[in-house]
Amino acid sequence: MAADPTSLSDLAALRREYGDRGLAESDVPDVPWPLWQRWFDEVAAAGVHEPNAMVVATVDPDGAPSARMVLLKGVAAQGPDDGFTFFTNTGSRKGAALGAEPRCALLFPWHPLERQVRVEGTAHPLAAEQVAAYFGSRPRGAQLGAWASPQSQVVDGRAELDRRYGEAEERFAGAEVPVPPAWGGYRVRPTSFEFWQGRPGRLHDRLRYARTATGWEVTRLAP
């Protein structure tokens, strides 16, 4: 009987051939943002689940790397404040890491279209009014959850989280839920983009944009 290609004992057999959709230097703009927007629109149109999901990779104060999935909540493509925006508990592991080392990396894993976009940059805390505006747009349950969860901290069990959520419900019953003191957001201003398109024979296309003093420089990386 043939081995199950999905079993952990036969991971080497897991492979698929990528399509022939290419990415040529002659087909990309001088700046990365229009290409990122076009790819995002195509991913969303293809019905990919949560196309705004991205991996945020950080380095802890002791040098340990960590990565987690978050949801992109804003994009600014113009001027000195260009970047990708997300929100989180600033007391979480990623918040502590970004407070000590704001350089970070993002990854958009758009596998159904055989694409990924890697971004490297620096995270800048958002202003309090920006945080409040977004927090006010969240569903009430998510607002209460932000008060209930001491993100990244050890808890005794699910019952403790449920208890803390109930306390938040009682505390803010009949009133608007304010922004928790340890809740905020970041804008990651890119220093580089890498657009990856799967190609046959594992000869994938990799075009990198690097920010320079005068604009963006585009180079091709070997797969």
PDB file of C-alpha atoms in Angstrom, residues 65-196:
ATOM      1  CA  PRO A  65      12.529  35.398  17.858  1.00  0.00           C
ATOM      2  CA  SER A  66       8.781  34.868  17.850  1.00  0.00           C
ATOM      3  CA  ALA A  67       6.019  35.065  15.259  1.00  0.00           C
ATOM      4  CA  ARG A  68       2.232  35.145  15.332  1.00  0.00           C
ATOM      5  CA  MET A  69      -0.703  35.832  13.052  1.00  0.00           C
ATOM      6  CA  VAL A  70      -2.561  39.153  13.368  1.00  0.00           C
ATOM      7  CA  LEU A  71      -5.080  40.982  11.204  1.00  0.00           C
ATOM      8  CA  LEU A  72      -4.043  43.975   9.120  1.00  0.00           C
ATOM      9  CA  LYS A  73      -6.391  46.876   9.924  1.00  0.00           C
ATOM     10  CA  GLY A  74      -5.061  49.739   7.819  1.00  0.00           C
ATOM     11  CA  VAL A  75      -2.764  50.628   4.925  1.00  0.00           C
ATOM     12  CA  ALA A  76      -1.248  54.008   4.138  1.00  0.00           C
ATOM     13  CA  ALA A  77       0.661  54.183   0.872  1.00  0.00           C
ATOM     14  CA  GLN A  78       1.628  57.845   0.690  1.00  0.00           C
ATOM     15  CA  GLY A  79       4.192  60.091   2.324  1.00  0.00           C
ATOM     16  CA  PRO A  80       6.416  59.634   5.375  1.00  0.00           C
ATOM     17  CA  ASP A  81       3.662  57.830   7.302  1.00  0.00           C
ATOM     18  CA  ASP A  82       3.222  54.968   4.847  1.00  0.00           C
ATOM     19  CA  GLY A  83       2.853  51.559   6.408  1.00  0.00           C
ATOM     20  CA  PHE A  84       0.731  48.678   7.646  1.00  0.00           C
ATOM     21  CA  THR A  85      -1.398  49.086  10.782  1.00  0.00           C
ATOM     22  CA  PHE A  86      -2.460  46.516  13.363  1.00  0.00           C
ATOM     23  CA  PHE A  87      -3.747  46.647  16.948  1.00  0.00           C
ATOM     24  CA  THR A  88      -2.893  44.595  20.018  1.00  0.00           C
ATOM     25  CA  ASN A  89      -2.335  44.558  23.760  1.00  0.00           C
ATOM     26  CA  THR A  90       0.903  46.498  24.178  1.00  0.00           C
ATOM     27  CA  GLY A  91       1.712  44.429  27.257  1.00  0.00           C
ATOM     28  CA  SER A  92       1.715  41.220  25.224  1.00  0.00           C
ATOM     29  CA  ARG A  93       4.870  39.435  24.153  1.00  0.00           C
ATOM     30  CA  LYS A  94       4.881  41.196  20.786  1.00  0.00           C
ATOM     31  CA  GLY A  95       4.216  44.543  22.468  1.00  0.00           C
ATOM     32  CA  ALA A  96       7.149  44.073  24.826  1.00  0.00           C
ATOM     33  CA  ALA A  97       9.338  42.959  21.948  1.00  0.00           C
ATOM     34  CA  LEU A  98       8.437  45.958  19.785  1.00  0.00           C
ATOM     35  CA  GLY A  99       9.023  48.279  22.728  1.00  0.00           C
ATOM     36  CA  ALA A 100      12.584  47.000  23.020  1.00  0.00           C
ATOM     37  CA  GLU A 101      13.295  46.445  19.308  1.00  0.00           C
ATOM     38  CA  PRO A 102      10.870  48.115  16.887  1.00  0.00           C
ATOM     39  CA  ARG A 103      12.382  46.472  13.822  1.00  0.00           C
ATOM     40  CA  CYS A 104      10.146  43.632  12.704  1.00  0.00           C
ATOM     41  CA  ALA A 105       8.981  41.601   9.726  1.00  0.00           C
ATOM     42  CA  LEU A 106       5.565  40.904   8.189  1.00  0.00           C
ATOM     43  CA  LEU A 107       4.489  38.038   5.962  1.00  0.00           C
ATOM     44  CA  PHE A 108       1.327  37.800   3.866  1.00  0.00           C
ATOM     45  CA  PRO A 109       0.928  34.033   3.125  1.00  0.00           C
ATOM     46  CA  TRP A 110      -1.361  33.998   0.109  1.00  0.00           C
ATOM     47  CA  HIS A 111      -0.916  30.307  -0.737  1.00  0.00           C
ATOM     48  CA  PRO A 112      -4.075  29.789  -2.862  1.00  0.00           C
ATOM     49  CA  LEU A 113      -2.644  32.198  -5.456  1.00  0.00           C
ATOM     50  CA  GLU A 114       0.876  30.781  -5.015  1.00  0.00           C
ATOM     51  CA  ARG A 115       2.073  34.111  -3.664  1.00  0.00           C
ATOM     52  CA  GLN A 116       3.591  35.611  -0.589  1.00  0.00           C
ATOM     53  CA  VAL A 117       4.751  39.101   0.309  1.00  0.00           C
ATOM     54  CA  ARG A 118       7.511  39.647   2.848  1.00  0.00           C
ATOM     55  CA  VAL A 119       7.916  43.069   4.452  1.00  0.00           C
ATOM     56  CA  GLU A 120      10.669  44.327   6.735  1.00  0.00           C
ATOM     57  CA  GLY A 121      10.388  47.611   8.576  1.00  0.00           C
ATOM     58  CA  THR A 122      10.074  49.495  11.828  1.00  0.00           C
ATOM     59  CA  ALA A 123       6.993  49.588  14.066  1.00  0.00           C
ATOM     60  CA  HIS A 124       5.784  52.985  15.331  1.00  0.00           C
ATOM     61  CA  PRO A 125       3.137  53.234  18.087  1.00  0.00           C
ATOM     62  CA  LEU A 126      -0.100  54.835  16.943  1.00  0.00           C
ATOM     63  CA  ALA A 127      -1.459  58.004  18.506  1.00  0.00           C
ATOM     64  CA  ALA A 128      -4.069  57.608  21.239  1.00  0.00           C
ATOM     65  CA  GLU A 129      -6.806  59.135  19.064  1.00  0.00           C
ATOM     66  CA  GLN A 130      -6.147  56.578  16.304  1.00  0.00           C
ATOM     67  CA  VAL A 131      -6.321  53.751  18.819  1.00  0.00           C
ATOM     68  CA  ALA A 132      -9.551  55.097  20.323  1.00  0.00           C
ATOM     69  CA  ALA A 133     -11.175  55.506  16.900  1.00  0.00           C
ATOM     70  CA  TYR A 134     -10.488  51.920  15.943  1.00  0.00           C
ATOM     71  CA  PHE A 135     -11.340  50.483  19.368  1.00  0.00           C
ATOM     72  CA  GLY A 136     -14.698  52.255  19.212  1.00  0.00           C
ATOM     73  CA  SER A 137     -15.474  50.495  15.916  1.00  0.00           C
ATOM     74  CA  ARG A 138     -14.938  46.991  17.321  1.00  0.00           C
ATOM     75  CA  PRO A 139     -17.867  44.762  18.305  1.00  0.00           C
ATOM     76  CA  ARG A 140     -18.729  45.125  21.985  1.00  0.00           C
ATOM     77  CA  GLY A 141     -17.728  41.530  22.652  1.00  0.00           C
ATOM     78  CA  ALA A 142     -14.232  42.187  21.314  1.00  0.00           C
ATOM     79  CA  GLN A 143     -14.003  45.351  23.408  1.00  0.00           C
ATOM     80  CA  LEU A 144     -14.894  43.430  26.560  1.00  0.00           C
ATOM     81  CA  GLY A 145     -12.476  40.685  25.586  1.00  0.00           C
ATOM     82  CA  ALA A 146      -9.665  43.227  25.448  1.00  0.00           C
ATOM     83  CA  TRP A 147     -10.368  44.084  29.097  1.00  0.00           C
ATOM     84  CA  ALA A 148     -10.709  40.430  30.091  1.00  0.00           C
ATOM     85  CA  SER A 149      -7.512  39.070  28.565  1.00  0.00           C
ATOM     86  CA  PRO A 150      -4.075  39.748  30.103  1.00  0.00           C
ATOM     87  CA  GLN A 151      -2.596  38.826  26.741  1.00  0.00           C
ATOM     88  CA  SER A 152       0.428  36.493  26.776  1.00  0.00           C
ATOM     89  CA  GLN A 153       0.243  36.066  30.565  1.00  0.00           C
ATOM     90  CA  VAL A 154      -0.289  32.683  32.223  1.00  0.00           C
ATOM     91  CA  VAL A 155      -3.876  32.091  33.401  1.00  0.00           C
ATOM     92  CA  ASP A 156      -5.267  29.285  35.557  1.00  0.00           C
ATOM     93  CA  GLY A 157      -7.672  28.049  32.890  1.00  0.00           C
ATOM     94  CA  ARG A 158     -10.614  28.923  30.676  1.00  0.00           C
ATOM     95  CA  ALA A 159     -12.735  29.540  33.747  1.00  0.00           C
ATOM     96  CA  GLU A 160     -10.524  32.447  34.739  1.00  0.00           C
ATOM     97  CA  LEU A 161     -10.963  34.077  31.333  1.00  0.00           C
ATOM     98  CA  ASP A 162     -14.725  33.578  31.525  1.00  0.00           C
ATOM     99  CA  ARG A 163     -14.754  35.100  35.005  1.00  0.00           C
ATOM    100  CA  ARG A 164     -12.747  38.107  33.869  1.00  0.00           C
ATOM    101  CA  TYR A 165     -15.069  38.584  30.889  1.00  0.00           C
ATOM    102  CA  GLY A 166     -18.095  38.489  33.176  1.00  0.00           C
ATOM    103  CA  GLU A 167     -16.495  41.089  35.427  1.00  0.00           C
ATOM    104  CA  ALA A 168     -15.907  43.342  32.405  1.00  0.00           C
ATOM    105  CA  GLU A 169     -19.544  42.916  31.332  1.00  0.00           C
ATOM    106  CA  GLU A 170     -20.719  43.915  34.796  1.00  0.00           C
ATOM    107  CA  ARG A 171     -18.267  46.803  35.078  1.00  0.00           C
ATOM    108  CA  PHE A 172     -19.355  48.425  31.813  1.00  0.00           C
ATOM    109  CA  ALA A 173     -23.026  47.438  31.805  1.00  0.00           C
ATOM    110  CA  GLY A 174     -25.087  50.149  30.135  1.00  0.00           C
ATOM    111  CA  ALA A 175     -22.013  52.197  29.211  1.00  0.00           C
ATOM    112  CA  GLU A 176     -19.517  52.493  26.405  1.00  0.00           C
ATOM    113  CA  VAL A 177     -16.419  50.343  26.804  1.00  0.00           C
ATOM    114  CA  PRO A 178     -13.315  52.540  27.035  1.00  0.00           C
ATOM    115  CA  VAL A 179      -9.912  51.670  25.600  1.00  0.00           C
ATOM    116  CA  PRO A 180      -7.940  49.527  28.076  1.00  0.00           C
ATOM    117  CA  PRO A 181      -4.744  51.199  29.322  1.00  0.00           C
ATOM    118  CA  ALA A 182      -2.537  48.484  27.799  1.00  0.00           C
ATOM    119  CA  TRP A 183      -4.256  48.369  24.413  1.00  0.00           C
ATOM    120  CA  GLY A 184      -2.782  50.108  21.380  1.00  0.00           C
ATOM    121  CA  GLY A 185      -1.631  49.827  17.820  1.00  0.00           C
ATOM    122  CA  TYR A 186       1.392  50.016  15.539  1.00  0.00           C
ATOM    123  CA  ARG A 187       2.211  51.205  12.066  1.00  0.00           C
ATOM    124  CA  VAL A 188       4.988  49.220  10.421  1.00  0.00           C
ATOM    125  CA  ARG A 189       6.828  51.474   7.984  1.00  0.00           C
ATOM    126  CA  PRO A 190       8.508  49.247   5.399  1.00  0.00           C
ATOM    127  CA  THR A 191      12.161  49.398   4.476  1.00  0.00           C
ATOM    128  CA  SER A 192      11.766  46.519   2.026  1.00  0.00           C
ATOM    129  CA  PHE A 193       9.161  44.395   0.243  1.00  0.00           C
ATOM    130  CA  GLU A 194       9.686  41.032  -1.390  1.00  0.00           C
ATOM    131  CA  PHE A 195       7.042  39.777  -3.817  1.00  0.00           C
ATOM    132  CA  TRP A 196       7.195  35.989  -4.306  1.00  0.00           C
TER     133      TRP A 196
END
